[in-house]
């Protein structure tokens, strides 16, 4: 039987192999453990193995785990679809949000992020291949929203995120990741101070690292296949 520890080690090895293969510095790609549908106990197990950044998609489920793990040294990332009436818990209980795709969300998160907390780290979700994930900004809308975030003192824009449609072959997998990196490069050339490209999941993390990912979001290959979520 494969244990959580073995699966986590295998994912870490895939990341370091891809860094080496593509000439990326060792340790330049962070691993975000995507823990939606997994129990607080499973999180505790991989926390004990040194994995401290967790990504959650559903607020109520995430809040229950945050309470169960209160006091643990965890960096919480919100990566799920975000409705504007649900921004308050994200602004209050998370360190990062990767799924920001409209101005209204940024205004609310900024107003709701408490003064005594550090700035909320934000990635803009981009619908880079124009299909697959329906959430996300169109690439041409990104510069305007990036500029707007500069005026919001409680938010810190860190970079871009995408979830491209699954592809069979490696070249097709890499194309949308390259497009996101080129968009990020243009923002940097325009003066934005960005350090995060949140791209790559279990099935395509190598392609994302080849194209410059700095953070890969991995669920299935760490925790095993997810149970279907009862809606
Ligand atoms: C579920 C999810 C992941 C992880 O996907 P796996 O294929 O299980 O690795 C990554 N990013 C987002 C936004 C997700 O919702």
Coordinates of N, CA and C in Angstrom, one line a residue, residues 3-231:
X3 N 1.7 4.9 1.1 CA 1.3 5.8 2.2 C 1.3 7.2 1.7
X4 N 0.6 8.1 2.5 CA 0.7 9.5 2.3 C 2.1 10.0 2.2
X5 N 3.0 9.5 3.1 CA 4.4 9.9 3.1 C 5.1 9.5 1.8
X6 N 4.8 8.3 1.3 CA 5.4 8.0 0.0 C 4.9 8.8 -1.1
X7 N 3.6 9.1 -1.1 CA 3.1 9.9 -2.2 C 3.6 11.3 -2.2
X8 N 3.7 11.9 -1.0 CA 4.3 13.2 -0.8 C 5.7 13.3 -1.3
X9 N 6.5 12.2 -0.9 CA 7.9 12.2 -1.3 C 8.0 12.1 -2.8
X10 N 7.1 11.3 -3.5 CA 7.1 11.1 -4.9 C 6.8 12.5 -5.6
X11 N 5.9 13.2 -5.1 CA 5.6 14.5 -5.7 C 6.7 15.5 -5.5
X12 N 7.3 15.5 -4.4 CA 8.5 16.3 -4.1 C 9.6 16.0 -5.1
X13 N 9.8 14.7 -5.4 CA 10.8 14.2 -6.3 C 10.5 14.7 -7.7
X14 N 9.2 14.6 -8.1 CA 8.8 15.1 -9.5 C 9.2 16.5 -9.6
X15 N 8.9 17.3 -8.6 CA 9.2 18.8 -8.6 C 10.7 19.0 -8.8
X16 N 11.5 18.3 -8.0 CA 12.9 18.6 -8.1 C 13.5 18.1 -9.4
X17 N 13.0 16.9 -9.9 CA 13.4 16.4 -11.2 C 13.1 17.4 -12.3
X18 N 11.9 18.0 -12.2 CA 11.5 18.9 -13.3 C 12.3 20.2 -13.2
X19 N 12.6 20.7 -11.9 CA 13.5 21.8 -11.8 C 14.8 21.6 -12.5
X20 N 15.4 20.4 -12.2 CA 16.7 20.1 -12.7 C 16.7 20.0 -14.3
X21 N 15.7 19.3 -14.8 CA 15.5 19.1 -16.2 C 15.4 20.4 -17.0
X22 N 14.7 21.4 -16.4 CA 14.4 22.6 -17.1 C 15.3 23.8 -16.7
X23 N 16.3 23.5 -16.0 CA 17.3 24.5 -15.6 C 16.7 25.5 -14.6
X24 N 15.8 25.1 -13.8 CA 15.2 26.0 -12.8 C 16.1 25.7 -11.5
X25 N 16.3 26.8 -10.7 CA 17.1 26.6 -9.5 C 16.4 25.7 -8.5
X26 N 17.2 24.9 -7.8 CA 16.6 23.9 -6.8 C 15.8 24.7 -5.8
X27 N 14.6 24.3 -5.5 CA 13.8 24.9 -4.5 C 13.0 26.1 -5.0
X28 N 13.1 26.4 -6.3 CA 12.4 27.6 -6.8 C 10.9 27.4 -7.0
X29 N 10.4 26.1 -6.9 CA 9.0 25.8 -7.1 C 8.4 25.3 -5.8
X30 N 7.5 26.1 -5.3 CA 6.8 25.7 -4.0 C 5.7 24.7 -4.3
X31 N 5.4 23.8 -3.3 CA 4.3 22.9 -3.4 C 3.2 23.3 -2.5
X32 N 2.0 23.5 -3.1 CA 0.8 23.8 -2.4 C 0.0 22.5 -2.3
X33 N -0.2 21.9 -1.1 CA -1.0 20.7 -1.0 C -2.5 21.0 -1.1
X34 N -3.2 20.6 -2.1 CA -4.6 20.9 -2.2 C -5.4 19.9 -1.5
X35 N -6.0 20.4 -0.4 CA -6.6 19.5 0.6 C -8.1 19.5 0.6
X36 N -8.8 19.9 -0.4 CA -10.2 19.9 -0.5 C -10.7 18.4 -0.3
X37 N -11.7 18.2 0.4 CA -12.3 16.9 0.7 C -11.5 16.0 1.6
X38 N -10.3 16.4 2.0 CA -9.5 15.6 2.9 C -9.7 16.0 4.3
X39 N -9.5 15.1 5.3 CA -9.8 15.4 6.7 C -8.7 16.1 7.4
X40 N -9.0 16.8 8.5 CA -8.0 17.5 9.3 C -6.9 16.5 9.7
X41 N -7.3 15.2 9.9 CA -6.3 14.3 10.3 C -5.3 14.0 9.2
X42 N -5.8 14.0 7.9 CA -4.8 13.8 6.8 C -3.9 15.0 6.7
X43 N -4.5 16.2 6.9 CA -3.6 17.4 6.8 C -2.5 17.3 7.9
X44 N -3.0 16.9 9.1 CA -2.0 16.8 10.2 C -0.8 15.8 9.9
X45 N -1.2 14.7 9.2 CA -0.1 13.8 8.8 C 0.9 14.4 7.9
X46 N 0.4 15.2 6.9 CA 1.5 15.7 6.0 C 2.1 17.0 6.5
X47 N 1.4 17.6 7.4 CA 2.0 18.7 8.2 C 3.2 18.2 8.9
X48 N 3.1 17.0 9.5 CA 4.2 16.4 10.3 C 5.4 16.1 9.4
X49 N 5.1 16.0 8.1 CA 6.2 15.7 7.1 C 6.8 17.0 6.5
X50 N 6.4 18.1 7.1 CA 7.0 19.4 6.7 C 6.3 20.2 5.6
X51 N 5.1 19.7 5.3 CA 4.3 20.4 4.3 C 3.4 21.4 5.0
X52 N 3.6 22.7 4.8 CA 2.9 23.7 5.6 C 1.9 24.6 4.8
X53 N 1.9 24.5 3.5 CA 1.0 25.3 2.7 C -0.1 24.4 2.1
X54 N -1.3 24.8 2.5 CA -2.5 24.0 2.1 C -3.5 24.9 1.3
X55 N -4.1 24.3 0.2 CA -5.0 25.0 -0.6 C -6.4 24.4 -0.4
X56 N -7.4 25.3 -0.2 CA -8.8 24.8 0.0 C -9.7 25.5 -1.0
X57 N -10.8 24.8 -1.4 CA -11.7 25.3 -2.4 C -13.1 25.8 -1.8
X58 N -13.5 25.1 -0.7 CA -14.8 25.3 -0.2 C -14.7 25.9 1.2
X59 N -15.4 27.1 1.4 CA -15.2 27.9 2.6 C -15.6 27.1 3.9
X60 N -16.8 26.6 3.9 CA -17.3 26.0 5.1 C -16.4 24.8 5.5
X61 N -16.0 24.0 4.5 CA -15.1 22.8 4.8 C -13.8 23.3 5.3
X62 N -13.3 24.4 4.7 CA -12.0 24.9 5.1 C -12.0 25.4 6.5
X63 N -13.1 26.2 6.9 CA -13.2 26.7 8.2 C -13.2 25.6 9.3
X64 N -13.9 24.5 9.0 CA -13.9 23.4 9.9 C -12.5 22.9 10.2
X65 N -11.7 22.7 9.1 CA -10.3 22.3 9.3 C -9.4 23.3 9.9
X66 N -9.7 24.6 9.6 CA -8.9 25.6 10.3 C -9.1 25.6 11.8
X67 N -10.3 25.4 12.2 CA -10.6 25.3 13.6 C -10.0 24.1 14.2
X68 N -10.1 22.9 13.5 CA -9.5 21.7 14.1 C -8.0 21.8 14.2
X69 N -7.4 22.6 13.3 CA -5.9 22.7 13.3 C -5.4 24.0 13.9
X70 N -6.3 24.7 14.7 CA -5.9 26.0 15.2 C -4.6 26.0 15.9
X71 N -3.8 26.9 15.7 CA -2.4 27.0 16.4 C -1.3 26.3 15.6
X72 N -1.7 25.5 14.6 CA -0.6 24.9 13.8 C 0.0 25.9 12.8
X73 N 1.2 25.7 12.5 CA 1.9 26.7 11.6 C 1.6 26.4 10.1
X74 N 0.4 26.8 9.7 CA -0.1 26.5 8.4 C -0.3 27.8 7.6
X75 N 0.1 27.8 6.3 CA -0.2 28.9 5.4 C -1.4 28.5 4.6
X76 N -2.6 29.2 4.7 CA -3.8 28.8 4.1 C -4.0 29.6 2.8
X77 N -4.3 28.8 1.7 CA -4.5 29.4 0.4 C -5.9 29.1 0.0
X78 N -6.7 30.1 -0.4 CA -8.0 29.9 -0.9 C -7.9 29.8 -2.5
X79 N -8.3 28.7 -3.1 CA -8.1 28.5 -4.5 C -9.4 28.2 -5.3
X80 N -10.5 28.3 -4.6 CA -11.8 27.9 -5.2 C -12.5 29.1 -5.8
X81 N -13.6 28.8 -6.5 CA -14.4 30.0 -7.0 C -14.9 30.8 -5.8
X82 N -14.8 32.1 -6.0 CA -15.1 33.1 -5.0 C -16.3 33.9 -5.3
X83 N -17.4 33.9 -4.5 CA -18.5 34.8 -4.7 C -18.3 36.0 -3.8
X84 N -18.9 37.1 -4.3 CA -18.6 38.4 -3.6 C -19.2 38.4 -2.3
X85 N -20.3 37.7 -2.0 CA -20.9 37.7 -0.7 C -20.1 36.7 0.3
X86 N -19.1 36.1 -0.2 CA -18.3 35.2 0.7 C -16.8 35.6 0.9
X87 N -16.6 36.9 0.6 CA -15.2 37.3 0.7 C -14.7 37.5 2.2
X88 N -15.6 37.8 3.1 CA -15.2 38.1 4.5 C -14.4 37.0 5.1
X89 N -14.8 35.7 5.1 CA -14.0 34.6 5.7 C -12.6 34.5 4.9
X90 N -12.6 34.7 3.6 CA -11.3 34.6 2.9 C -10.4 35.7 3.4
X91 N -10.9 36.9 3.5 CA -10.1 38.1 4.0 C -9.6 37.9 5.4
X92 N -10.4 37.1 6.2 CA -10.1 37.0 7.6 C -9.2 35.8 8.0
X93 N -9.4 34.7 7.3 CA -8.8 33.4 7.7 C -7.8 32.8 6.8
X94 N -7.5 33.5 5.7 CA -6.5 33.0 4.7 C -5.3 33.9 4.5
X95 N -4.2 33.3 4.1 CA -3.0 34.1 3.8 C -2.9 34.5 2.4
X96 N -3.5 33.7 1.5 CA -3.5 33.9 0.1 C -4.8 33.6 -0.5
X97 N -5.1 34.3 -1.7 CA -6.3 33.9 -2.5 C -5.8 33.9 -3.9
X98 N -6.1 32.8 -4.6 CA -5.6 32.6 -6.0 C -6.6 32.8 -7.1
X99 N -7.9 33.0 -6.7 CA -9.0 33.0 -7.6 C -9.7 34.3 -7.8
X100 N -8.9 35.4 -7.7 CA -9.5 36.7 -7.9 C -9.6 37.0 -9.4
X101 N -10.9 37.4 -9.8 CA -11.0 37.6 -11.2 C -11.9 38.8 -11.5
X102 N -12.2 39.6 -10.5 CA -13.0 40.9 -10.8 C -12.7 41.9 -9.7
X103 N -12.9 43.2 -10.1 CA -12.7 44.3 -9.3 C -13.5 44.3 -8.0
X104 N -14.8 43.9 -8.1 CA -15.6 43.9 -6.9 C -15.0 43.1 -5.8
X105 N -14.5 41.9 -6.2 CA -13.9 41.0 -5.2 C -12.7 41.7 -4.5
X106 N -11.9 42.4 -5.3 CA -10.7 43.0 -4.7 C -11.1 44.1 -3.8
X107 N -12.1 44.9 -4.1 CA -12.5 46.0 -3.2 C -13.0 45.4 -1.9
X108 N -13.8 44.4 -2.0 CA -14.4 43.8 -0.8 C -13.3 43.2 0.1
X109 N -12.4 42.4 -0.5 CA -11.3 41.8 0.2 C -10.4 42.8 0.9
X110 N -10.2 43.9 0.2 CA -9.4 45.0 0.7 C -10.1 45.7 1.9
X111 N -11.4 45.9 1.8 CA -12.1 46.5 2.9 C -12.2 45.6 4.1
X112 N -12.2 44.3 3.9 CA -12.4 43.3 5.0 C -11.2 42.8 5.6
X113 N -10.0 43.0 5.0 CA -8.8 42.5 5.6 C -8.4 43.4 6.7
X114 N -8.3 42.8 7.9 CA -8.1 43.6 9.2 C -6.7 44.3 9.1
X115 N -6.6 45.4 9.7 CA -5.4 46.2 9.8 C -4.2 45.5 10.5
X116 N -4.6 44.7 11.5 CA -3.5 44.0 12.3 C -3.0 42.8 11.6
X117 N -3.6 42.3 10.5 CA -3.1 41.2 9.7 C -2.1 41.7 8.7
X118 N -1.2 40.8 8.2 CA -0.4 41.2 7.1 C -1.3 41.4 5.8
X119 N -0.7 42.0 4.8 CA -1.5 42.1 3.6 C -1.9 40.7 3.1
X120 N -3.1 40.7 2.4 CA -3.6 39.4 1.8 C -2.9 39.3 0.5
X121 N -2.2 38.1 0.3 CA -1.5 37.8 -1.0 C -2.6 37.4 -2.0
X122 N -2.5 38.0 -3.2 CA -3.5 37.8 -4.2 C -2.8 37.4 -5.5
X123 N -3.4 36.3 -6.2 CA -3.1 36.0 -7.6 C -4.4 36.2 -8.4
X124 N -4.3 36.7 -9.6 CA -5.4 36.9 -10.5 C -5.5 35.6 -11.3
X125 N -6.8 35.1 -11.3 CA -7.0 33.9 -12.1 C -7.3 34.3 -13.5
X126 N -6.6 33.7 -14.4 CA -6.7 34.0 -15.9 C -7.3 32.8 -16.6
X127 N -8.3 33.1 -17.4 CA -8.8 32.0 -18.3 C -8.0 32.0 -19.6
X128 N -6.8 31.4 -19.5 CA -5.7 31.5 -20.4 C -6.0 30.8 -21.8
X129 N -6.7 29.7 -21.7 CA -6.9 29.0 -23.0 C -8.3 29.3 -23.5
X130 N -9.1 30.2 -22.8 CA -10.4 30.6 -23.3 C -11.4 29.4 -23.3
X131 N -11.1 28.4 -22.6 CA -12.0 27.2 -22.5 C -11.7 26.5 -21.1
X132 N -12.1 25.3 -21.0 CA -11.8 24.6 -19.7 C -12.5 25.3 -18.6
X133 N -11.7 25.8 -17.7 CA -12.3 26.5 -16.5 C -13.0 27.8 -17.1
X134 N -14.2 28.0 -16.6 CA -14.9 29.1 -17.0 C -14.6 30.3 -16.2
X135 N -14.0 30.1 -15.0 CA -13.7 31.3 -14.2 C -12.4 31.9 -14.7
X136 N -12.2 33.1 -14.3 CA -10.9 33.8 -14.7 C -11.2 34.9 -15.6
X137 N -10.2 35.9 -15.6 CA -10.3 37.0 -16.4 C -9.8 36.6 -17.8
X138 N -10.3 37.3 -18.8 CA -9.6 37.2 -20.1 C -8.3 37.9 -20.0
X139 N -7.2 37.3 -20.7 CA -5.9 37.9 -20.6 C -5.9 39.4 -20.8
X140 N -6.7 39.9 -21.8 CA -6.6 41.4 -22.1 C -7.2 42.2 -20.9
X141 N -7.9 41.6 -20.0 CA -8.5 42.4 -18.8 C -7.5 42.4 -17.7
X142 N -6.4 41.7 -17.7 CA -5.5 41.5 -16.6 C -4.8 42.8 -16.2
X143 N -4.2 43.5 -17.2 CA -3.5 44.7 -16.8 C -4.3 45.8 -16.0
X144 N -5.6 46.0 -16.4 CA -6.4 47.0 -15.7 C -6.6 46.6 -14.3
X145 N -7.0 45.3 -14.1 CA -7.2 44.8 -12.7 C -5.9 44.9 -11.9
X146 N -4.8 44.5 -12.5 CA -3.5 44.6 -11.7 C -3.2 46.0 -11.3
X147 N -3.5 46.9 -12.2 CA -3.3 48.4 -11.8 C -4.2 48.8 -10.7
X148 N -5.4 48.3 -10.7 CA -6.4 48.7 -9.7 C -6.0 48.2 -8.3
X149 N -5.4 47.0 -8.3 CA -5.0 46.4 -7.0 C -3.9 47.3 -6.3
X150 N -3.1 48.0 -7.1 CA -2.1 48.8 -6.6 C -2.6 49.9 -5.6
X151 N -3.8 50.3 -5.9 CA -4.4 51.3 -5.0 C -5.0 50.7 -3.7
X152 N -5.0 49.4 -3.5 CA -5.6 48.8 -2.4 C -4.6 48.3 -1.4
X153 N -4.5 49.1 -0.3 CA -3.4 48.9 0.6 C -3.4 47.6 1.4
X154 N -4.5 46.9 1.5 CA -4.5 45.7 2.3 C -4.3 44.4 1.5
X155 N -4.1 44.6 0.1 CA -3.8 43.5 -0.8 C -2.4 43.6 -1.3
X156 N -1.8 42.5 -1.6 CA -0.5 42.5 -2.2 C -0.6 41.5 -3.4
X157 N -0.5 42.1 -4.6 CA -0.6 41.3 -5.8 C 0.7 40.5 -6.0
X158 N 0.6 39.2 -6.0 CA 1.8 38.4 -6.2 C 2.0 37.8 -7.6
X159 N 0.9 37.6 -8.3 CA 1.1 37.1 -9.6 C -0.2 36.5 -10.2
X160 N -0.1 35.5 -11.1 CA -1.2 35.0 -11.9 C -1.4 33.5 -11.6
X161 N -2.6 33.1 -11.9 CA -3.0 31.7 -11.7 C -3.8 31.2 -12.9
X162 N -3.7 29.9 -13.3 CA -4.5 29.4 -14.3 C -4.8 27.9 -14.1
X163 N -5.9 27.5 -14.7 CA -6.3 26.0 -14.7 C -6.6 25.7 -16.2
X164 N -5.6 25.4 -17.0 CA -5.9 25.1 -18.4 C -6.7 23.8 -18.5
X165 N -7.4 23.7 -19.7 CA -8.1 22.4 -20.0 C -7.0 21.3 -20.1
X166 N -7.4 20.1 -19.7 CA -6.4 18.9 -19.8 C -6.1 18.7 -21.2
X167 N -4.8 18.3 -21.4 CA -4.3 18.0 -22.8 C -3.5 16.7 -22.8
X168 N -3.6 16.0 -23.9 CA -2.9 14.7 -24.0 C -1.4 14.9 -24.2
X169 N -0.9 15.8 -25.1 CA 0.5 15.8 -25.3 C 1.2 17.0 -24.7
X170 N 2.5 16.8 -24.5 CA 3.3 17.7 -23.7 C 3.3 19.1 -24.3
X171 N 3.4 19.2 -25.6 CA 3.5 20.5 -26.2 C 2.2 21.3 -26.0
X172 N 1.1 20.6 -26.2 CA -0.2 21.3 -26.0 C -0.4 21.6 -24.5
X173 N 0.1 20.8 -23.6 CA 0.1 21.2 -22.2 C 0.9 22.4 -21.9
X174 N 2.0 22.6 -22.5 CA 2.9 23.7 -22.2 C 2.4 25.0 -22.7
X175 N 1.7 25.0 -23.8 CA 1.3 26.3 -24.5 C 0.5 27.3 -23.6
X176 N -0.5 26.9 -22.8 CA -1.2 27.9 -22.0 C -0.3 28.3 -20.8
X177 N 0.5 27.5 -20.3 CA 1.4 27.9 -19.2 C 2.4 28.9 -19.7
X178 N 2.9 28.7 -21.0 CA 3.8 29.7 -21.6 C 3.1 31.0 -21.7
X179 N 1.9 31.0 -22.2 CA 1.1 32.2 -22.4 C 0.9 33.0 -21.1
X180 N 0.7 32.2 -20.0 CA 0.5 32.9 -18.7 C 1.8 33.5 -18.2
X181 N 2.9 32.8 -18.5 CA 4.2 33.4 -18.1 C 4.5 34.6 -18.9
X182 N 4.2 34.6 -20.2 CA 4.4 35.8 -21.0 C 3.6 37.0 -20.6
X183 N 2.4 36.7 -20.2 CA 1.5 37.8 -19.7 C 2.1 38.3 -18.4
X184 N 2.6 37.5 -17.5 CA 3.2 37.9 -16.2 C 4.4 38.8 -16.6
X185 N 5.2 38.3 -17.5 CA 6.4 39.1 -17.9 C 6.1 40.5 -18.4
X186 N 5.0 40.6 -19.1 CA 4.6 41.9 -19.6 C 4.2 42.8 -18.4
X187 N 3.5 42.2 -17.4 CA 3.1 43.0 -16.2 C 4.4 43.5 -15.5
X188 N 5.3 42.6 -15.4 CA 6.6 42.9 -14.7 C 7.3 44.1 -15.5
X189 N 7.3 44.0 -16.8 CA 7.9 45.0 -17.6 C 7.2 46.4 -17.4
X190 N 5.9 46.3 -17.1 CA 5.1 47.5 -16.8 C 5.3 48.0 -15.4
X191 N 6.1 47.3 -14.6 CA 6.5 47.9 -13.3 C 5.8 47.1 -12.1
X192 N 5.0 46.1 -12.4 CA 4.5 45.3 -11.3 C 5.5 44.4 -10.7
X193 N 5.5 44.3 -9.4 CA 6.5 43.5 -8.6 C 5.9 42.2 -8.3
X194 N 6.0 41.2 -9.2 CA 5.3 39.9 -9.1 C 6.3 38.8 -9.0
X195 N 6.0 37.8 -8.1 CA 7.0 36.7 -8.0 C 6.3 35.3 -8.0
X196 N 5.0 35.3 -8.3 CA 4.3 34.0 -8.2 C 3.5 33.6 -9.5
X197 N 3.8 32.5 -10.1 CA 3.0 31.9 -11.2 C 2.5 30.6 -10.6
X198 N 1.2 30.7 -10.3 CA 0.5 29.5 -9.7 C -0.1 28.7 -10.8
X199 N 0.6 27.7 -11.2 CA 0.1 26.8 -12.3 C 0.8 25.5 -12.3
X200 N -0.1 24.5 -12.7 CA 0.4 23.1 -12.6 C -0.3 22.3 -11.5
X201 N -0.9 21.1 -11.8 CA -1.6 20.3 -10.9 C -1.0 18.9 -11.0
X202 N -1.7 17.9 -10.4 CA -1.1 16.5 -10.5 C -0.7 16.1 -11.9
X203 N -1.6 16.4 -12.9 CA -1.4 15.8 -14.2 C -0.4 16.6 -15.0
X204 N -0.1 17.8 -14.7 CA 0.6 18.6 -15.6 C 1.7 19.5 -14.9
X205 N 2.1 19.1 -13.7 CA 3.1 20.0 -13.0 C 4.4 20.1 -13.7
X206 N 4.8 19.0 -14.4 CA 6.1 19.1 -15.1 C 6.1 20.2 -16.2
X207 N 4.9 20.2 -17.0 CA 4.8 21.1 -18.1 C 4.8 22.6 -17.5
X208 N 4.1 22.7 -16.4 CA 4.1 24.1 -15.8 C 5.4 24.5 -15.3
X209 N 6.2 23.6 -14.7 CA 7.5 23.9 -14.2 C 8.4 24.3 -15.4
X210 N 8.3 23.5 -16.5 CA 9.1 23.8 -17.7 C 8.8 25.3 -18.1
X211 N 7.6 25.8 -17.9 CA 7.3 27.1 -18.4 C 7.4 28.2 -17.3
X212 N 7.9 27.8 -16.2 CA 8.2 28.9 -15.2 C 7.3 28.9 -14.0
X213 N 6.5 27.9 -13.7 CA 5.7 27.9 -12.5 C 6.6 28.1 -11.3
X214 N 6.1 28.9 -10.3 CA 6.8 29.0 -9.0 C 6.0 28.3 -7.9
X215 N 4.8 27.9 -8.2 CA 4.0 27.3 -7.2 C 3.1 26.3 -7.9
X216 N 3.1 25.0 -7.6 CA 2.2 24.0 -8.2 C 1.2 23.6 -7.1
X217 N 0.0 23.4 -7.6 CA -1.1 23.0 -6.7 C -1.5 21.5 -6.9
X218 N -1.2 20.7 -5.9 CA -1.3 19.3 -6.1 C -2.2 18.6 -5.1
X219 N -3.2 18.0 -5.5 CA -4.2 17.3 -4.6 C -4.0 15.8 -4.7
X220 N -4.6 15.3 -5.9 CA -4.7 13.8 -6.1 C -3.4 13.1 -5.9
X221 N -2.3 13.5 -6.4 CA -1.1 12.7 -6.3 C -0.5 12.8 -4.9
X222 N -1.0 13.6 -4.0 CA -0.5 13.5 -2.6 C -1.5 12.7 -1.8
X223 N -2.8 13.0 -1.9 CA -3.8 12.4 -1.0 C -4.5 11.2 -1.6
X224 N -4.3 10.9 -2.9 CA -5.1 9.9 -3.6 C -6.3 10.4 -4.2
X225 N -7.0 9.6 -5.0 CA -8.2 10.1 -5.7 C -9.2 10.6 -4.7
X226 N -9.9 11.7 -5.1 CA -10.8 12.4 -4.2 C -12.2 11.7 -4.2
X227 N -12.8 11.5 -3.1 CA -14.2 11.1 -3.1 C -15.1 12.1 -3.8
X228 N -16.1 11.6 -4.5 CA -17.0 12.6 -5.1 C -17.6 13.4 -4.0
X229 N -17.8 14.7 -4.3 CA -18.3 15.6 -3.3 C -19.8 15.7 -3.4
X230 N -20.5 15.3 -2.3 CA -22.0 15.4 -2.3 C -22.4 16.9 -2.3
X231 N -23.2 17.3 -3.3 CA -23.6 18.7 -3.4 C -25.0 18.9 -2.9

